[in-house]
Coordinates of N, CA, C and O in Angstrom, one line a residue:
M1 N 9.8 -4.6 0.7 CA 9.1 -5.4 1.8 C 8.7 -6.6 1.8 O 7.7 -6.8 0.8
R2 N 9.0 -7.7 2.1 CA 8.6 -9.0 2.1 C 8.4 -9.6 3.3 O 9.3 -9.8 4.3
G3 N 7.0 -10.2 3.6 CA 6.6 -10.7 4.5 C 6.8 -10.1 5.7 O 7.1 -8.9 5.8
G4 N 6.4 -11.0 6.9 CA 6.5 -10.6 8.5 C 5.9 -9.0 8.6 O 5.0 -8.9 8.4
P5 N 6.4 -8.5 9.5 CA 5.9 -7.6 10.2 C 6.0 -6.3 9.2 O 4.9 -5.5 9.4
H6 N 6.6 -6.2 8.1 CA 6.3 -5.1 7.0 C 5.2 -5.5 6.1 O 5.2 -4.7 5.6
S7 N 4.7 -6.6 6.1 CA 3.5 -6.8 5.0 C 2.1 -6.0 5.5 O 1.6 -5.5 4.9
R8 N 2.4 -5.6 7.2 CA 0.9 -5.1 7.4 C 1.1 -3.5 7.2 O -0.1 -3.0 7.2
V9 N 2.3 -3.2 7.2 CA 2.5 -1.8 6.6 C 1.9 -1.6 4.9 O 0.8 -0.8 5.0
L10 N 1.8 -2.3 4.4 CA 1.1 -2.0 2.9 C -0.4 -2.5 3.0 O -1.1 -1.5 2.4
V11 N -0.7 -3.5 3.8 CA -1.9 -4.1 4.2 C -2.8 -2.8 4.5 O -3.8 -2.2 4.3
A12 N -2.2 -2.5 5.7 CA -2.8 -1.4 6.4 C -3.1 0.2 5.7 O -4.0 0.8 5.7
T13 N -2.1 0.2 4.8 CA -2.1 1.5 4.1 C -3.5 1.3 2.9 O -3.9 2.2 2.6
L14 N -3.0 0.3 2.7 CA -4.3 -0.1 1.2 C -5.6 0.1 1.7 O -6.8 0.6 1.8
V15 N -5.9 -0.9 3.0 CA -7.1 -0.5 3.7 C -7.8 0.8 4.2 O -8.7 1.2 3.8
V16 N -6.4 1.6 4.9 CA -7.2 2.7 5.6 C -7.3 3.5 4.3 O -8.2 4.2 4.0
V17 N -6.4 3.7 3.2 CA -6.6 4.7 2.2 C -8.2 4.6 1.6 O -8.9 5.1 1.1
S18 N -8.6 2.9 1.5 CA -9.4 2.6 0.7 C -10.9 2.9 1.3 O -11.8 3.5 0.9
A19 N -10.7 3.1 2.9 CA -11.9 3.1 3.7 C -11.9 5.1 3.7 O -13.1 5.3 4.0
C20 N -10.9 5.4 3.0 CA -11.4 7.1 3.3 C -12.0 7.6 2.3 O -12.4 8.9 2.3
T21 N -12.6 6.8 1.1 CA -13.4 7.2 0.3 C -14.6 6.5 0.4 O -15.5 6.1 -0.8
A22 N -15.1 6.1 1.4 CA -16.1 5.3 1.8 C -17.5 6.4 1.1 O -17.4 7.6 1.2
G23 N -18.4 5.7 0.4 CA -19.7 6.5 0.0 C -19.6 6.7 -1.6 O -20.4 7.2 -2.4
T24 N -18.6 6.4 -2.2 CA -18.3 6.1 -3.7 C -19.0 5.2 -4.3 O -19.5 4.2 -3.6
T25 N -19.3 5.3 -5.6 CA -20.3 4.3 -5.9 C -19.3 3.3 -6.6 O -18.1 3.6 -7.1
S26 N -19.9 1.8 -7.0 CA -19.0 0.9 -7.6 C -18.6 1.4 -9.0 O -19.6 2.0 -9.4
P27 N -17.7 0.8 -9.5 CA -16.9 1.1 -10.6 C -18.1 0.3 -11.5 O -18.3 -1.1 -11.0
D28 N -18.0 0.8 -13.0 CA -18.6 -0.2 -13.7 C -17.6 -1.4 -14.2 O -16.6 -1.3 -14.3
P29 N -18.2 -2.7 -14.4 CA -17.1 -3.6 -14.4 C -16.9 -3.5 -15.6 O -17.3 -3.0 -16.6
E30 N -15.2 -4.0 -16.1 CA -14.6 -3.6 -17.4 C -14.1 -5.0 -17.9 O -13.5 -5.8 -16.8
P31 N -13.9 -5.2 -19.2 CA -13.0 -6.5 -19.5 C -11.6 -6.6 -18.9 O -11.0 -7.5 -19.0
S32 N -11.1 -5.2 -18.9 CA -9.5 -5.5 -18.6 C -9.5 -4.0 -18.0 O -9.7 -3.4 -17.4
T33 N -7.6 -4.1 -17.7 CA -7.3 -2.9 -17.3 C -7.4 -1.6 -18.1 O -7.5 -1.8 -19.2
T34 N -7.8 -0.5 -17.4 CA -7.9 0.7 -17.8 C -6.6 2.0 -17.5 O -6.3 2.0 -16.7
T35 N -6.4 2.3 -19.0 CA -5.5 3.1 -18.5 C -6.0 4.4 -19.4 O -6.5 4.8 -20.6
A36 N -6.0 5.5 -18.6 CA -6.4 6.9 -18.6 C -5.4 8.0 -19.0 O -4.6 7.8 -18.2
S37 N -5.4 8.9 -20.1 CA -4.6 9.9 -20.2 C -5.3 11.0 -20.1 O -6.8 10.7 -20.2
P38 N -4.8 12.2 -20.3 CA -5.9 13.5 -20.4 C -6.5 13.4 -21.5 O -7.7 14.2 -21.2
T39 N -6.3 12.7 -22.3 CA -6.8 12.9 -23.7 C -7.8 11.6 -24.2 O -8.7 11.7 -25.0
S40 N -7.4 10.7 -23.6 CA -8.2 9.2 -24.2 C -8.2 8.2 -23.0 O -7.4 8.5 -22.1
T41 N -8.8 7.5 -23.2 CA -8.9 5.9 -22.2 C -8.5 4.8 -23.4 O -9.0 4.7 -24.3
T42 N -7.5 3.9 -23.0 CA -7.4 2.9 -23.7 C -7.3 1.5 -22.8 O -7.6 1.7 -21.6
T43 N -7.8 0.2 -23.2 CA -7.9 -0.6 -22.7 C -6.8 -1.8 -23.2 O -6.4 -2.0 -24.5
T44 N -6.1 -2.4 -21.8 CA -5.1 -3.5 -22.5 C -5.7 -4.9 -22.0 O -6.6 -4.9 -20.9
T45 N -5.5 -5.8 -22.9 CA -6.5 -7.0 -22.4 C -5.2 -8.3 -21.6 O -6.0 -9.2 -21.4
E46 N -3.9 -8.1 -21.9 CA -3.1 -9.2 -21.4 C -2.6 -8.5 -20.0 O -2.1 -7.4 -19.7
V47 N -2.6 -9.5 -19.1 CA -2.4 -9.0 -17.6 C -1.6 -10.3 -17.0 O -2.1 -11.5 -17.0
P48 N -0.4 -10.4 -16.5 CA 0.7 -11.4 -16.5 C 0.3 -11.5 -15.2 O 0.6 -10.9 -14.2
L49 N -0.1 -12.8 -14.7 CA -0.7 -13.4 -13.4 C 0.3 -14.4 -13.1 O 0.7 -15.1 -13.5
P50 N 0.7 -14.1 -11.6 CA 1.8 -15.2 -11.1 C 1.1 -16.6 -11.1 O -0.2 -17.0 -11.3
D51 N 2.1 -17.8 -10.5 CA 1.4 -19.0 -10.9 C 0.9 -19.5 -9.5 O 0.0 -20.4 -9.0
A52 N 1.4 -18.6 -8.3 CA 0.8 -19.4 -7.0 C 0.0 -18.2 -6.5 O -0.4 -16.9 -6.9
P53 N -1.2 -18.7 -5.4 CA -2.2 -18.2 -5.0 C -2.0 -16.4 -4.4 O -1.0 -16.5 -3.7
A54 N -2.3 -15.6 -4.5 CA -2.2 -14.4 -3.9 C -2.2 -14.5 -2.0 O -3.7 -15.3 -1.9
G55 N -1.9 -13.7 -1.2 CA -2.1 -13.8 0.1 C -3.3 -12.7 0.7 O -4.0 -13.1 1.3
L56 N -3.4 -11.5 -0.6 CA -4.6 -10.8 -0.3 C -5.1 -10.1 -1.7 O -4.3 -10.0 -2.5
I57 N -6.3 -10.0 -1.8 CA -6.9 -9.6 -3.0 C -7.6 -8.5 -2.6 O -8.8 -8.8 -1.9
L58 N -7.4 -7.3 -3.4 CA -8.6 -6.0 -3.3 C -9.1 -5.9 -4.2 O -9.0 -5.8 -5.2
H59 N -10.5 -6.0 -4.4 CA -11.4 -5.9 -5.8 C -12.4 -5.2 -5.6 O -13.1 -4.8 -4.7
N60 N -13.1 -4.8 -6.9 CA -14.1 -3.7 -7.0 C -13.8 -2.7 -6.6 O -14.6 -1.9 -6.0
G61 N -12.7 -2.0 -7.2 CA -12.4 -0.7 -6.5 C -11.6 -0.2 -7.8 O -11.9 -0.5 -8.9
Q62 N -11.0 1.0 -7.4 CA -10.5 2.2 -8.2 C -9.1 1.8 -7.8 O -8.7 2.6 -6.9
I63 N -8.3 1.0 -8.5 CA -6.7 1.0 -7.9 C -5.9 1.8 -8.8 O -5.7 1.8 -9.9
L64 N -5.6 3.0 -8.3 CA -4.7 3.9 -8.8 C -3.3 3.2 -8.6 O -2.6 3.3 -7.6
T65 N -2.5 3.0 -9.8 CA -1.4 2.2 -9.9 C -0.3 3.4 -9.8 O 0.8 3.2 -9.7
V66 N -0.4 4.4 -10.3 CA 0.3 5.7 -10.2 C 1.8 5.2 -11.5 O 2.7 5.8 -10.8
D67 N 1.2 5.0 -12.2 CA 2.3 4.4 -13.4 C 2.5 5.5 -14.4 O 1.5 6.6 -14.2
Q68 N 3.3 5.6 -15.3 CA 3.3 6.7 -16.1 C 2.0 6.6 -16.8 O 1.8 7.9 -17.7
D69 N 1.3 6.0 -17.3 CA -0.1 6.3 -18.0 C -1.3 6.4 -17.2 O -2.3 6.4 -17.5
F70 N -1.0 6.8 -15.9 CA -2.3 6.8 -15.0 C -3.3 5.6 -14.8 O -4.3 5.8 -15.2
T71 N -2.7 4.2 -15.4 CA -3.4 3.4 -15.1 C -4.5 2.9 -13.9 O -4.2 3.1 -12.7
I72 N -5.7 2.6 -14.0 CA -6.6 2.4 -13.2 C -7.0 1.0 -13.3 O -7.5 0.8 -14.2
A73 N -6.7 0.4 -12.6 CA -7.3 -1.2 -12.4 C -8.5 -1.2 -11.6 O -8.8 -0.5 -10.7
R74 N -9.0 -2.3 -11.3 CA -10.4 -2.6 -10.7 C -10.0 -3.6 -9.4 O -10.7 -3.8 -8.5
A75 N -8.8 -4.2 -9.4 CA -8.1 -5.0 -8.5 C -7.1 -5.3 -8.2 O -5.8 -5.1 -9.2
V76 N -6.3 -5.7 -7.2 CA -4.8 -5.9 -7.1 C -4.8 -6.9 -6.0 O -5.3 -7.2 -5.1
A77 N -3.8 -7.6 -6.6 CA -3.3 -9.0 -5.7 C -1.9 -9.2 -4.9 O -1.1 -8.2 -5.8
I78 N -1.6 -9.5 -3.9 CA -0.6 -8.7 -2.9 C -0.3 -10.1 -2.3 O -0.9 -10.9 -2.0
T79 N 1.0 -10.4 -2.2 CA 1.8 -11.7 -1.5 C 2.9 -11.1 -0.9 O 3.8 -10.9 -1.5
D80 N 3.0 -11.6 0.3 CA 4.5 -11.5 1.3 C 4.4 -9.8 1.0 O 5.8 -9.2 0.9
G81 N 3.7 -9.2 1.2 CA 3.9 -7.6 0.9 C 4.2 -7.1 -0.5 O 4.3 -5.8 -0.7
D82 N 4.0 -7.7 -1.2 CA 4.8 -7.1 -2.7 C 3.3 -7.3 -3.6 O 2.5 -8.3 -3.7
I83 N 3.3 -6.0 -4.4 CA 2.1 -6.3 -5.4 C 2.3 -7.1 -6.5 O 3.5 -7.0 -7.5
V84 N 1.7 -8.0 -6.9 CA 2.0 -9.2 -7.7 C 1.1 -9.3 -9.0 O 1.6 -9.6 -10.1
A85 N -0.3 -8.1 -8.7 CA -0.6 -8.2 -10.2 C -1.4 -7.2 -9.9 O -2.5 -7.1 -9.1
V86 N -2.3 -6.7 -10.9 CA -3.2 -5.6 -10.9 C -4.0 -5.9 -12.3 O -3.6 -6.5 -13.3
G87 N -5.1 -5.5 -12.5 CA -6.2 -6.0 -13.2 C -7.5 -6.2 -12.9 O -8.3 -5.0 -12.1
T88 N -8.4 -6.5 -13.9 CA -10.0 -6.3 -13.2 C -10.1 -7.5 -12.2 O -9.5 -8.4 -11.5
S89 N -11.1 -7.4 -11.6 CA -11.6 -8.2 -10.5 C -11.9 -9.8 -10.8 O -11.4 -10.7 -10.2
E90 N -12.3 -9.8 -12.0 CA -12.6 -11.2 -12.6 C -11.3 -11.8 -12.6 O -10.8 -13.0 -12.0
E91 N -10.2 -11.3 -13.5 CA -8.7 -11.9 -13.8 C -8.2 -12.2 -12.4 O -7.5 -13.2 -12.0
L92 N -8.2 -11.0 -11.4 CA -7.4 -11.1 -10.1 C -8.0 -12.2 -9.1 O -7.5 -13.1 -8.5
M93 N -9.4 -12.4 -9.4 CA -10.1 -13.4 -8.4 C -9.8 -14.8 -8.6 O -9.6 -15.7 -7.8
A94 N -9.1 -14.9 -10.0 CA -8.9 -16.3 -10.5 C -7.5 -16.7 -9.3 O -6.8 -18.0 -9.6
L95 N -6.9 -15.6 -8.9 CA -5.5 -16.1 -8.1 C -5.8 -16.0 -6.5 O -5.3 -16.5 -5.7
A96 N -7.0 -16.4 -6.1 CA -7.6 -16.6 -4.8 C -7.7 -18.1 -4.5 O -7.7 -18.9 -5.4
G97 N -6.7 -18.3 -3.3 CA -6.6 -19.7 -2.9 C -7.3 -19.9 -2.0 O -7.8 -18.7 -1.3
P98 N -7.3 -20.6 -1.0 CA -8.1 -21.0 0.1 C -7.5 -20.1 1.4 O -8.4 -20.5 2.0
D99 N -6.5 -19.8 1.4 CA -5.8 -18.9 2.2 C -5.6 -17.5 2.3 O -5.2 -16.8 2.7
T100 N -6.4 -17.2 0.8 CA -6.3 -15.8 0.4 C -7.3 -15.1 1.3 O -8.3 -15.3 1.3
L101 N -7.1 -13.8 1.6 CA -7.6 -12.7 2.2 C -8.4 -11.9 1.2 O -7.7 -11.2 0.5
V102 N -9.7 -12.0 1.0 CA -10.3 -11.7 -0.2 C -11.1 -10.1 0.3 O -12.1 -10.5 1.4
I103 N -11.0 -9.1 -0.3 CA -11.5 -7.9 0.6 C -12.2 -6.8 -0.8 O -11.7 -6.6 -1.7
D104 N -13.8 -7.0 -0.9 CA -14.4 -6.2 -1.8 C -14.7 -4.7 -1.4 O -15.0 -4.3 -0.1
V105 N -13.6 -3.6 -1.9 CA -13.6 -2.5 -1.5 C -14.4 -1.7 -2.0 O -14.6 -0.2 -1.7
D106 N -15.6 -2.1 -2.6 CA -16.9 -1.4 -3.0 C -16.8 0.0 -3.6 O -17.6 0.8 -3.0
G107 N -16.1 -0.2 -4.8 CA -16.0 0.9 -5.4 C -14.6 1.9 -4.9 O -14.6 3.0 -5.6
R108 N -14.5 2.0 -3.8 CA -13.3 3.0 -3.0 C -11.9 3.0 -3.8 O -11.8 2.2 -4.6
T109 N -11.4 4.2 -3.7 CA -9.9 4.5 -4.3 C -9.2 3.8 -3.3 O -9.0 4.2 -2.1
V110 N -8.4 3.0 -3.7 CA -6.9 2.4 -3.3 C -5.7 2.9 -3.9 O -5.5 2.8 -5.2
M111 N -4.8 3.4 -3.1 CA -2.9 4.1 -3.8 C -2.2 3.8 -2.8 O -2.6 3.1 -1.7
P112 N -1.1 3.8 -3.5 CA 0.1 3.3 -2.4 C 0.3 4.3 -1.4 O -0.6 5.4 -1.6
G113 N 0.8 4.1 -0.4 CA 1.1 4.4 0.6 C 2.0 6.0 0.3 O 2.4 6.1 -0.4
F114 N 1.4 7.2 1.4 CA 2.1 8.2 1.3 C 3.5 8.0 1.7 O 3.9 7.6 2.5
V115 N 4.6 9.1 0.9 CA 5.8 9.4 1.7 C 6.0 10.9 1.9 O 5.4 11.6 1.4
D116 N 6.5 10.7 3.8 CA 6.9 12.0 3.5 C 8.5 12.3 4.3 O 9.0 11.4 4.8
P117 N 8.8 12.9 3.3 CA 10.6 12.7 3.1 C 11.2 13.6 4.2 O 12.1 13.8 4.1
H118 N 10.4 14.3 4.9 CA 10.8 15.3 6.1 C 10.2 15.5 7.2 O 9.5 15.8 7.1
T119 N 10.4 14.6 8.1 CA 9.5 15.0 9.5 C 10.3 14.3 10.6 O 11.3 14.0 10.3
H120 N 9.9 14.7 11.7 CA 10.7 15.2 13.0 C 9.6 14.3 13.7 O 10.2 14.3 14.9
H121 N 8.8 13.5 13.1 CA 7.8 12.9 14.4 C 8.6 12.0 15.3 O 8.4 12.0 16.3
L122 N 9.1 11.2 14.5 CA 10.1 9.8 15.4 C 11.2 10.4 16.1 O 11.6 10.2 17.2
Q123 N 11.9 11.5 15.5 CA 13.0 12.2 16.6 C 12.4 12.7 17.6 O 13.0 12.8 18.8
N124 N 11.3 13.2 17.7 CA 10.5 13.8 18.7 C 10.5 12.8 20.0 O 10.4 13.3 21.1
A125 N 10.3 11.6 19.5 CA 10.4 10.6 20.5 C 11.5 9.7 20.7 O 11.4 9.1 22.0
A126 N 12.4 9.7 19.9 CA 13.6 9.0 20.2 C 14.3 9.3 21.1 O 14.4 10.8 21.5
P127 N 15.0 8.8 22.2 CA 15.1 7.2 22.2 C 14.1 6.6 22.5 O 14.7 5.3 23.0
D128 N 13.0 7.1 23.2 CA 11.8 6.0 23.9 C 11.1 5.6 22.5 O 10.7 5.7 21.8
L129 N 11.7 4.1 22.7 CA 11.1 3.0 21.7 C 10.0 2.8 21.7 O 9.1 3.0 20.6
D130 N 8.9 3.1 22.7 CA 7.6 2.8 22.9 C 6.9 4.1 22.2 O 5.9 3.9 21.5
G131 N 7.7 5.1 22.5 CA 7.0 6.4 21.7 C 7.0 6.5 20.2 O 6.3 6.9 19.3
M132 N 8.4 5.5 20.0 CA 8.6 5.7 18.5 C 7.6 4.8 17.8 O 7.3 4.8 16.7
R133 N 7.5 3.7 18.5 CA 6.4 2.5 17.8 C 5.0 3.0 17.9 O 4.3 3.1 16.9
D134 N 4.6 4.0 18.9 CA 3.3 4.7 18.4 C 3.3 5.8 17.3 O 2.5 6.1 17.0
G135 N 4.7 6.6 17.5 CA 4.5 7.4 15.7 C 4.6 6.8 14.7 O 3.9 7.1 14.0
I136 N 5.2 5.4 14.9 CA 5.0 4.9 13.6 C 3.4 4.0 13.3 O 2.6 4.6 12.1
A137 N 2.6 3.7 14.6 CA 1.3 3.4 14.4 C 0.5 4.6 13.8 O -0.4 4.4 13.3
F138 N 0.9 5.9 14.2 CA 0.0 7.0 14.2 C 0.3 7.1 12.7 O -0.8 7.8 11.9
M139 N 1.5 7.4 12.3 CA 1.8 7.4 10.4 C 0.9 6.7 9.7 O 0.5 7.0 8.5
L140 N 0.9 5.0 10.0 CA 0.3 3.8 9.2 C -1.2 4.3 9.1 O -1.6 3.9 8.5
D141 N -1.7 4.7 10.0 CA -3.1 4.7 10.5 C -3.6 6.0 9.5 O -4.7 6.0 9.0
G142 N -2.9 7.3 9.1 CA -2.9 8.0 8.3 C -2.7 8.0 7.0 O -2.7 8.7 5.9
G143 N -1.9 6.8 6.7 CA -1.6 6.3 5.3 C -0.3 6.9 4.9 O 0.1 6.5 3.7
T144 N 0.7 7.0 6.0 CA 2.3 7.4 5.4 C 3.1 6.0 5.7 O 2.7 5.4 6.8
T145 N 3.5 5.3 4.6 CA 4.2 4.0 4.7 C 5.6 4.4 4.9 O 6.1 3.6 5.2
T146 N 6.0 5.6 4.6 CA 7.6 6.1 4.4 C 7.8 7.5 4.8 O 7.0 8.1 4.4
S147 N 8.7 7.5 5.8 CA 9.3 8.9 5.9 C 10.5 8.9 6.2 O 11.2 8.1 6.5
G148 N 11.2 10.0 6.3 CA 12.7 10.2 6.5 C 12.8 11.5 7.5 O 12.0 12.4 7.8
A149 N 13.9 11.1 8.1 CA 14.3 12.1 9.1 C 15.4 13.0 8.8 O 16.6 12.5 8.1
P150 N 15.6 14.6 8.5 CA 16.5 15.0 8.4 C 18.1 15.1 8.7 O 19.1 15.0 8.2
T151 N 17.9 14.7 9.8 CA 19.1 14.6 11.1 C 18.8 13.5 12.1 O 17.9 13.3 12.3
V152 N 19.8 12.9 12.2 CA 19.6 11.7 13.2 C 21.1 11.9 14.0 O 22.3 12.0 13.6
F153 N 20.8 12.0 15.3 CA 21.5 12.2 16.5 C 21.9 10.5 16.9 O 21.2 9.7 16.7
P154 N 23.3 10.3 17.3 CA 23.5 9.2 17.8 C 22.7 8.6 18.7 O 22.4 7.2 18.2
D155 N 22.0 8.6 19.6 CA 21.0 8.3 20.7 C 20.1 7.7 20.0 O 19.2 6.7 19.9
E156 N 19.5 8.7 18.7 CA 18.1 8.2 17.8 C 18.7 7.4 17.0 O 17.7 6.4 16.5
L157 N 19.9 7.2 16.4 CA 20.4 6.2 15.3 C 20.1 4.5 16.1 O 19.7 4.0 15.4
E158 N 20.7 4.9 17.5 CA 20.8 3.4 18.2 C 19.2 2.9 18.1 O 18.8 1.9 18.2
A159 N 18.1 4.0 18.3 CA 16.7 4.0 18.7 C 16.2 3.1 17.2 O 15.7 2.2 17.2
Y160 N 16.5 3.5 16.5 CA 16.1 3.3 15.2 C 17.1 2.0 14.3 O 16.1 0.9 14.0
R161 N 18.0 1.5 15.0 CA 18.6 0.4 14.5 C 17.8 -0.9 15.9 O 17.5 -1.8 15.2
T162 N 17.4 -0.4 16.6 CA 17.1 -1.6 17.5 C 15.6 -1.7 17.1 O 15.1 -2.9 17.2
L163 N 14.9 -0.6 16.6 CA 13.4 -0.9 15.9 C 13.5 -1.7 14.9 O 12.7 -2.4 14.4
D164 N 14.4 -1.7 14.0 CA 14.7 -2.2 12.9 C 15.2 -3.6 12.9 O 14.5 -4.6 12.7
A165 N 16.3 -4.0 13.9 CA 16.3 -5.3 14.3 C 15.1 -6.0 14.8 O 15.0 -7.4 14.3
A166 N 14.0 -5.5 15.6 CA 12.9 -6.0 15.9 C 11.8 -6.0 14.9 O 10.8 -6.7 15.3
G167 N 12.2 -5.3 13.8 CA 11.2 -5.7 12.5 C 9.9 -4.8 12.9 O 9.2 -4.6 12.1
D168 N 10.3 -3.7 13.6 CA 9.5 -2.4 13.7 C 9.6 -1.1 13.3 O 8.7 -0.5 13.1
L169 N 10.6 -1.4 12.4 CA 10.8 0.0 11.5 C 10.1 -0.5 10.3 O 10.0 -1.2 9.7

């Protein structure tokens, strides 16, 4: 996903999911990214940072990166719909430029969007394009950023292609 209408998918999902954990306490500040495992916690100090300012920075949170080490960062920087860096709030705030949207998530948990690999949600609306757009908005509001249809009939396929060409899929 790069820029345009697809950027809102990532941003909407991160903000919606972070709002779902309202009322949690703010994390203690840490000097670097934390990696948790079932038996220990380790800290890394080097975070590769991009050269250009980020488009969006979410900071002061519990950023679940869902990598193989179960890394929990405190901030995430996003540009054109792509995650460009994770790390401490201090490290990533250095990526803020004059046009960067900075959101303090106040200790909330932020995680990648959910994937539903088998859904009939959009198929029930197809080929009604407005109904399909409403279904997409409903899934995004719930934090689902990716879904799959088990079968697609010709009129549904044309509807999917139309939505894709319009940047709505």
